mmCIF file of C-alpha atoms in Angstrom:
data_model
loop_
_atom_site.group_PDB
_atom_site.id
_atom_site.type_symbol
_atom_site.label_atom_id
_atom_site.label_comp_id
_atom_site.label_asym_id
_atom_site.label_seq_id
_atom_site.Cartn_x
_atom_site.Cartn_y
_atom_site.Cartn_z
ATOM 1 C CA MET Q 10 89.173 -48.098 -13.300
ATOM 2 C CA ARG Q 11 88.944 -45.275 -10.799
ATOM 3 C CA SER Q 12 91.441 -43.109 -12.720
ATOM 4 C CA LEU Q 13 89.229 -43.343 -15.830
ATOM 5 C CA THR Q 14 86.057 -42.297 -13.966
ATOM 6 C CA VAL Q 15 87.203 -38.748 -13.175
ATOM 7 C CA PRO Q 16 88.157 -37.809 -16.795
ATOM 8 C CA ILE Q 17 84.919 -39.307 -18.165
ATOM 9 C CA THR Q 18 82.840 -37.402 -15.613
ATOM 10 C CA ALA Q 19 84.664 -34.162 -16.446
ATOM 11 C CA LEU Q 20 84.181 -34.781 -20.181
ATOM 12 C CA CYS Q 21 80.441 -35.377 -19.659
ATOM 13 C CA LEU Q 22 80.152 -32.077 -17.772
ATOM 14 C CA VAL Q 23 81.935 -30.196 -20.562
ATOM 15 C CA ILE Q 24 79.733 -31.767 -23.247
ATOM 16 C CA ALA Q 25 76.548 -31.095 -21.246
ATOM 17 C CA SER Q 26 77.485 -27.442 -20.808
ATOM 18 C CA CYS Q 27 77.804 -27.047 -24.599
ATOM 19 C CA LEU Q 28 74.442 -28.561 -25.487
ATOM 20 C CA PRO Q 29 71.391 -26.253 -25.610
ATOM 21 C CA GLY Q 30 68.483 -27.005 -23.331
ATOM 22 C CA LEU Q 31 70.474 -28.887 -20.701
ATOM 23 C CA ALA Q 32 71.414 -26.046 -18.388
ATOM 24 C CA ALA Q 33 70.295 -22.524 -17.632
ATOM 25 C CA THR Q 34 72.333 -19.786 -16.032
ATOM 26 C CA VAL Q 35 71.229 -18.964 -12.482
ATOM 27 C CA GLY Q 36 71.816 -15.508 -11.015
ATOM 28 C CA GLU Q 37 72.726 -14.541 -7.478
ATOM 29 C CA ASP Q 38 69.014 -14.130 -6.748
ATOM 30 C CA GLY Q 39 68.455 -17.807 -7.577
ATOM 31 C CA LEU Q 40 66.465 -17.026 -10.738
ATOM 32 C CA HIS Q 41 67.290 -18.556 -14.113
ATOM 33 C CA LYS Q 42 68.551 -15.991 -16.602
ATOM 34 C CA GLN Q 43 68.590 -15.283 -20.313
ATOM 35 C CA ASP Q 44 71.283 -12.903 -21.551
ATOM 36 C CA TRP Q 45 68.684 -11.164 -23.726
ATOM 37 C CA PHE Q 46 66.332 -10.285 -20.847
ATOM 38 C CA THR Q 47 66.291 -6.529 -20.236
ATOM 39 C CA ILE Q 48 67.322 -5.079 -16.880
ATOM 40 C CA THR Q 49 65.362 -1.926 -16.023
ATOM 41 C CA PHE Q 50 64.339 0.195 -13.028
ATOM 42 C CA LYS Q 51 60.951 -1.601 -13.177
ATOM 43 C CA ASP Q 52 58.993 1.581 -13.809
ATOM 44 C CA MET Q 53 56.050 0.117 -15.729
ATOM 45 C CA ALA Q 54 55.219 3.240 -17.766
ATOM 46 C CA GLU Q 55 58.865 3.831 -18.629
ATOM 47 C CA ASP Q 56 59.355 0.179 -19.634
ATOM 48 C CA ILE Q 57 56.279 0.153 -21.894
ATOM 49 C CA GLN Q 58 57.572 3.304 -23.583
ATOM 50 C CA THR Q 59 61.112 1.944 -23.929
ATOM 51 C CA ALA Q 60 59.789 -1.227 -25.542
ATOM 52 C CA ALA Q 61 57.609 0.826 -27.905
ATOM 53 C CA ASP Q 62 60.580 3.024 -28.847
ATOM 54 C CA GLU Q 63 62.381 -0.178 -29.876
ATOM 55 C CA GLY Q 64 59.362 -1.347 -31.888
ATOM 56 C CA LYS Q 65 58.586 -4.041 -29.325
ATOM 57 C CA ARG Q 66 56.040 -5.003 -26.674
ATOM 58 C CA LEU Q 67 56.763 -5.279 -22.947
ATOM 59 C CA VAL Q 68 56.420 -8.631 -21.213
ATOM 60 C CA ILE Q 69 57.166 -9.101 -17.542
ATOM 61 C CA VAL Q 70 57.813 -12.571 -16.184
ATOM 62 C CA PHE Q 71 57.441 -13.461 -12.516
ATOM 63 C CA GLU Q 72 59.741 -16.225 -11.322
ATOM 64 C CA GLN Q 73 61.026 -17.504 -7.977
ATOM 65 C CA ARG Q 74 64.067 -19.264 -6.568
ATOM 66 C CA GLY Q 75 63.811 -23.047 -6.856
ATOM 67 C CA CYS Q 76 60.880 -22.988 -9.301
ATOM 68 C CA ILE Q 77 61.124 -26.183 -11.348
ATOM 69 C CA TYR Q 78 58.644 -24.855 -13.906
ATOM 70 C CA CYS Q 79 60.748 -21.716 -14.375
ATOM 71 C CA ARG Q 80 63.811 -23.918 -14.933
ATOM 72 C CA GLN Q 81 61.886 -25.965 -17.501
ATOM 73 C CA MET Q 82 60.771 -22.780 -19.264
ATOM 74 C CA HIS Q 83 64.386 -21.623 -19.536
ATOM 75 C CA GLU Q 84 65.922 -24.989 -20.408
ATOM 76 C CA ARG Q 85 63.255 -26.424 -22.719
ATOM 77 C CA ILE Q 86 61.410 -23.452 -24.210
ATOM 78 C CA LEU Q 87 63.589 -20.331 -24.110
ATOM 79 C CA SER Q 88 66.616 -22.362 -25.253
ATOM 80 C CA ASP Q 89 64.782 -23.189 -28.501
ATOM 81 C CA PRO Q 90 66.104 -20.767 -31.166
ATOM 82 C CA GLU Q 91 62.706 -20.519 -32.894
ATOM 83 C CA VAL Q 92 61.079 -19.370 -29.653
ATOM 84 C CA ALA Q 93 63.928 -17.164 -28.428
ATOM 85 C CA ASP Q 94 64.448 -15.457 -31.781
ATOM 86 C CA TYR Q 95 60.753 -14.624 -32.145
ATOM 87 C CA ILE Q 96 60.569 -13.174 -28.644
ATOM 88 C CA LYS Q 97 63.790 -11.163 -29.042
ATOM 89 C CA ASP Q 98 62.549 -9.706 -32.335
ATOM 90 C CA HIS Q 99 59.171 -8.575 -31.000
ATOM 91 C CA PHE Q 100 59.280 -8.256 -27.208
ATOM 92 C CA MET Q 101 61.264 -6.715 -24.388
ATOM 93 C CA VAL Q 102 61.261 -9.150 -21.460
ATOM 94 C CA VAL Q 103 61.818 -7.951 -17.887
ATOM 95 C CA GLN Q 104 62.186 -10.504 -15.103
ATOM 96 C CA TYR Q 105 60.502 -10.022 -11.702
ATOM 97 C CA ASN Q 106 61.216 -12.007 -8.548
ATOM 98 C CA MET Q 107 57.908 -13.126 -6.976
ATOM 99 C CA PHE Q 108 59.465 -12.583 -3.529
ATOM 100 C CA GLY Q 109 61.947 -9.856 -4.446
ATOM 101 C CA ASP Q 110 62.517 -6.471 -2.876
ATOM 102 C CA GLU Q 111 63.483 -4.417 -5.930
ATOM 103 C CA GLU Q 112 61.395 -1.282 -6.350
ATOM 104 C CA VAL Q 113 58.545 -1.319 -8.855
ATOM 105 C CA ILE Q 114 56.469 1.658 -9.962
ATOM 106 C CA ASP Q 115 52.985 0.654 -11.056
ATOM 107 C CA LEU Q 116 51.144 2.427 -13.863
ATOM 108 C CA ASP Q 117 49.037 4.251 -11.271
ATOM 109 C CA GLY Q 118 52.229 5.667 -9.747
ATOM 110 C CA GLU Q 119 52.218 3.500 -6.621
ATOM 111 C CA GLU Q 120 55.698 2.524 -5.439
ATOM 112 C CA LEU Q 121 55.913 -1.168 -4.606
ATOM 113 C CA THR Q 122 58.433 -3.967 -4.308
ATOM 114 C CA GLU Q 123 58.388 -6.964 -6.636
ATOM 115 C CA LYS Q 124 56.668 -9.061 -3.944
ATOM 116 C CA THR Q 125 54.036 -6.433 -3.103
ATOM 117 C CA ALA Q 126 53.429 -5.884 -6.834
ATOM 118 C CA ALA Q 127 52.825 -9.624 -7.272
ATOM 119 C CA ARG Q 128 50.291 -9.520 -4.429
ATOM 120 C CA LYS Q 129 48.613 -6.332 -5.656
ATOM 121 C CA TRP Q 130 48.294 -7.690 -9.173
ATOM 122 C CA GLY Q 131 47.111 -11.112 -7.999
ATOM 123 C CA TYR Q 132 49.935 -13.227 -9.432
ATOM 124 C CA VAL Q 133 50.563 -16.372 -7.403
ATOM 125 C CA PHE Q 134 52.137 -18.843 -9.875
ATOM 126 C CA THR Q 135 55.619 -18.950 -11.333
ATOM 127 C CA PRO Q 136 56.352 -18.507 -14.056
ATOM 128 C CA THR Q 137 53.668 -15.955 -14.901
ATOM 129 C CA LEU Q 138 54.081 -13.899 -18.066
ATOM 130 C CA VAL Q 139 52.239 -10.587 -18.288
ATOM 131 C CA PHE Q 140 51.823 -8.939 -21.699
ATOM 132 C CA LEU Q 141 51.420 -5.173 -21.562
ATOM 133 C CA PRO Q 142 49.771 -2.853 -24.109
ATOM 134 C CA GLU Q 143 51.695 -0.927 -26.752
ATOM 135 C CA ASP Q 144 50.868 2.467 -25.263
ATOM 136 C CA VAL Q 145 51.074 3.586 -21.652
ATOM 137 C CA PRO Q 146 47.547 3.618 -20.202
ATOM 138 C CA ALA Q 147 46.504 6.261 -17.691
ATOM 139 C CA ASP Q 148 45.386 5.735 -14.086
ATOM 140 C CA THR Q 149 45.311 1.957 -13.949
ATOM 141 C CA THR Q 150 47.392 -0.913 -12.656
ATOM 142 C CA ALA Q 151 49.669 -3.154 -14.672
ATOM 143 C CA ALA Q 152 47.359 -6.114 -14.051
ATOM 144 C CA LYS Q 153 44.310 -4.248 -15.354
ATOM 145 C CA ALA Q 154 46.232 -2.891 -18.341
ATOM 146 C CA ALA Q 155 47.598 -6.314 -19.352
ATOM 147 C CA VAL Q 156 46.311 -7.552 -22.702
ATOM 148 C CA ALA Q 157 47.052 -11.189 -21.779
ATOM 149 C CA THR Q 158 48.506 -13.219 -18.925
ATOM 150 C CA MET Q 159 50.031 -16.683 -19.145
ATOM 151 C CA PRO Q 160 50.343 -18.371 -15.740
ATOM 152 C CA GLY Q 161 52.390 -21.533 -15.591
ATOM 153 C CA SER Q 162 54.731 -23.458 -17.827
ATOM 154 C CA PHE Q 163 53.568 -24.774 -21.191
ATOM 155 C CA GLY Q 164 55.010 -26.605 -24.171
ATOM 156 C CA LYS Q 165 56.769 -24.892 -27.048
ATOM 157 C CA TRP Q 166 53.775 -24.283 -29.278
ATOM 158 C CA THR Q 167 51.394 -22.964 -26.609
ATOM 159 C CA PHE Q 168 54.150 -20.693 -25.343
ATOM 160 C CA LEU Q 169 55.198 -19.409 -28.764
ATOM 161 C CA ASN Q 170 51.628 -19.085 -30.011
ATOM 162 C CA MET Q 171 50.735 -16.830 -27.075
ATOM 163 C CA PHE Q 172 53.540 -14.475 -28.046
ATOM 164 C CA ARG Q 173 52.407 -14.568 -31.677
ATOM 165 C CA TRP Q 174 48.752 -13.997 -30.738
ATOM 166 C CA VAL Q 175 49.714 -10.929 -28.689
ATOM 167 C CA GLN Q 176 52.040 -9.626 -31.409
ATOM 168 C CA GLU Q 177 49.238 -10.030 -33.966
ATOM 169 C CA LYS Q 178 46.833 -8.288 -31.517
ATOM 170 C CA GLY Q 179 44.544 -11.295 -31.385
ATOM 171 C CA TYR Q 180 43.101 -9.918 -28.143
ATOM 172 C CA GLU Q 181 41.457 -7.153 -30.217
ATOM 173 C CA GLY Q 182 39.719 -9.601 -32.547
ATOM 174 C CA ASP Q 183 37.089 -12.318 -32.303
ATOM 175 C CA GLU Q 184 39.469 -15.292 -32.359
ATOM 176 C CA HIS Q 185 40.060 -16.349 -28.743
ATOM 177 C CA PHE Q 186 43.597 -17.523 -28.003
ATOM 178 C CA GLN Q 187 42.485 -21.165 -27.641
ATOM 179 C CA LYS Q 188 40.909 -21.122 -31.121
ATOM 180 C CA TYR Q 189 43.974 -19.372 -32.548
ATOM 181 C CA HIS Q 190 46.239 -21.955 -30.918
ATOM 182 C CA ALA Q 191 44.137 -24.874 -32.241
ATOM 183 C CA ARG Q 192 44.265 -23.403 -35.756
ATOM 184 C CA ILE Q 193 48.042 -23.009 -35.637
ATOM 185 C CA ILE Q 194 48.464 -26.540 -34.255
ATOM 186 C CA ASN Q 195 46.428 -27.903 -37.169
ATOM 187 C CA GLU Q 196 48.602 -25.952 -39.611
ATOM 188 C CA LEU Q 197 51.754 -27.301 -37.958
ATOM 189 C CA ARG Q 198 50.363 -30.839 -38.105
ATOM 190 C CA GLU Q 199 49.670 -30.446 -41.842
ATOM 191 C CA GLN Q 200 53.247 -29.192 -42.311
ATOM 192 C CA GLY Q 201 54.590 -32.214 -40.380
ATOM 193 C CA ARG Q 202 56.228 -29.973 -37.761
ATOM 194 C CA LEU Q 203 54.636 -31.276 -34.578
ATOM 195 C CA ALA Q 204 57.225 -34.035 -34.284
ATOM 196 C CA GLU Q 205 59.792 -31.277 -33.559
ATOM 197 C CA ASP Q 206 58.148 -30.347 -30.241
#
């Protein structure tokens, strides 16, 4: 019986590694990774411009080592092709370590580290997603320039609808995100798609 246990365990590990949503890659910094995240010098103005040049919007995401909600975001939400494909098509995502020491240059020119940027901008939860404007604003901070912020981990539709609301520039209109989200949820319910979540 013992000789059968080892091959079955190995087979289960191989199968689990092939199934989406069951595992996320973890980097040397302890943060979960997506191969489509963009690695930059974390110069906010430069990153906004780079995203714009690619026809996309910049999103920064604060995470931390050991964050179970970050793991869930990667394994349950970002592993969903509908979510990942939408984000990749419309956004450039740059990952920040809530307690990291990589250099960051704020929109006001101040040189920070990831951890001092998180403190300066008032971000205390992980994951926190920060959606930046299309154009580089002058003399402000990234937190003040943000068009939307999503602190915490949410389900597929809340997560995806926030990206859609920002892409559609809902923040410029009269439909608050919560009303937009409720409308989309009702449409999904009528289409019979909510069972997929």
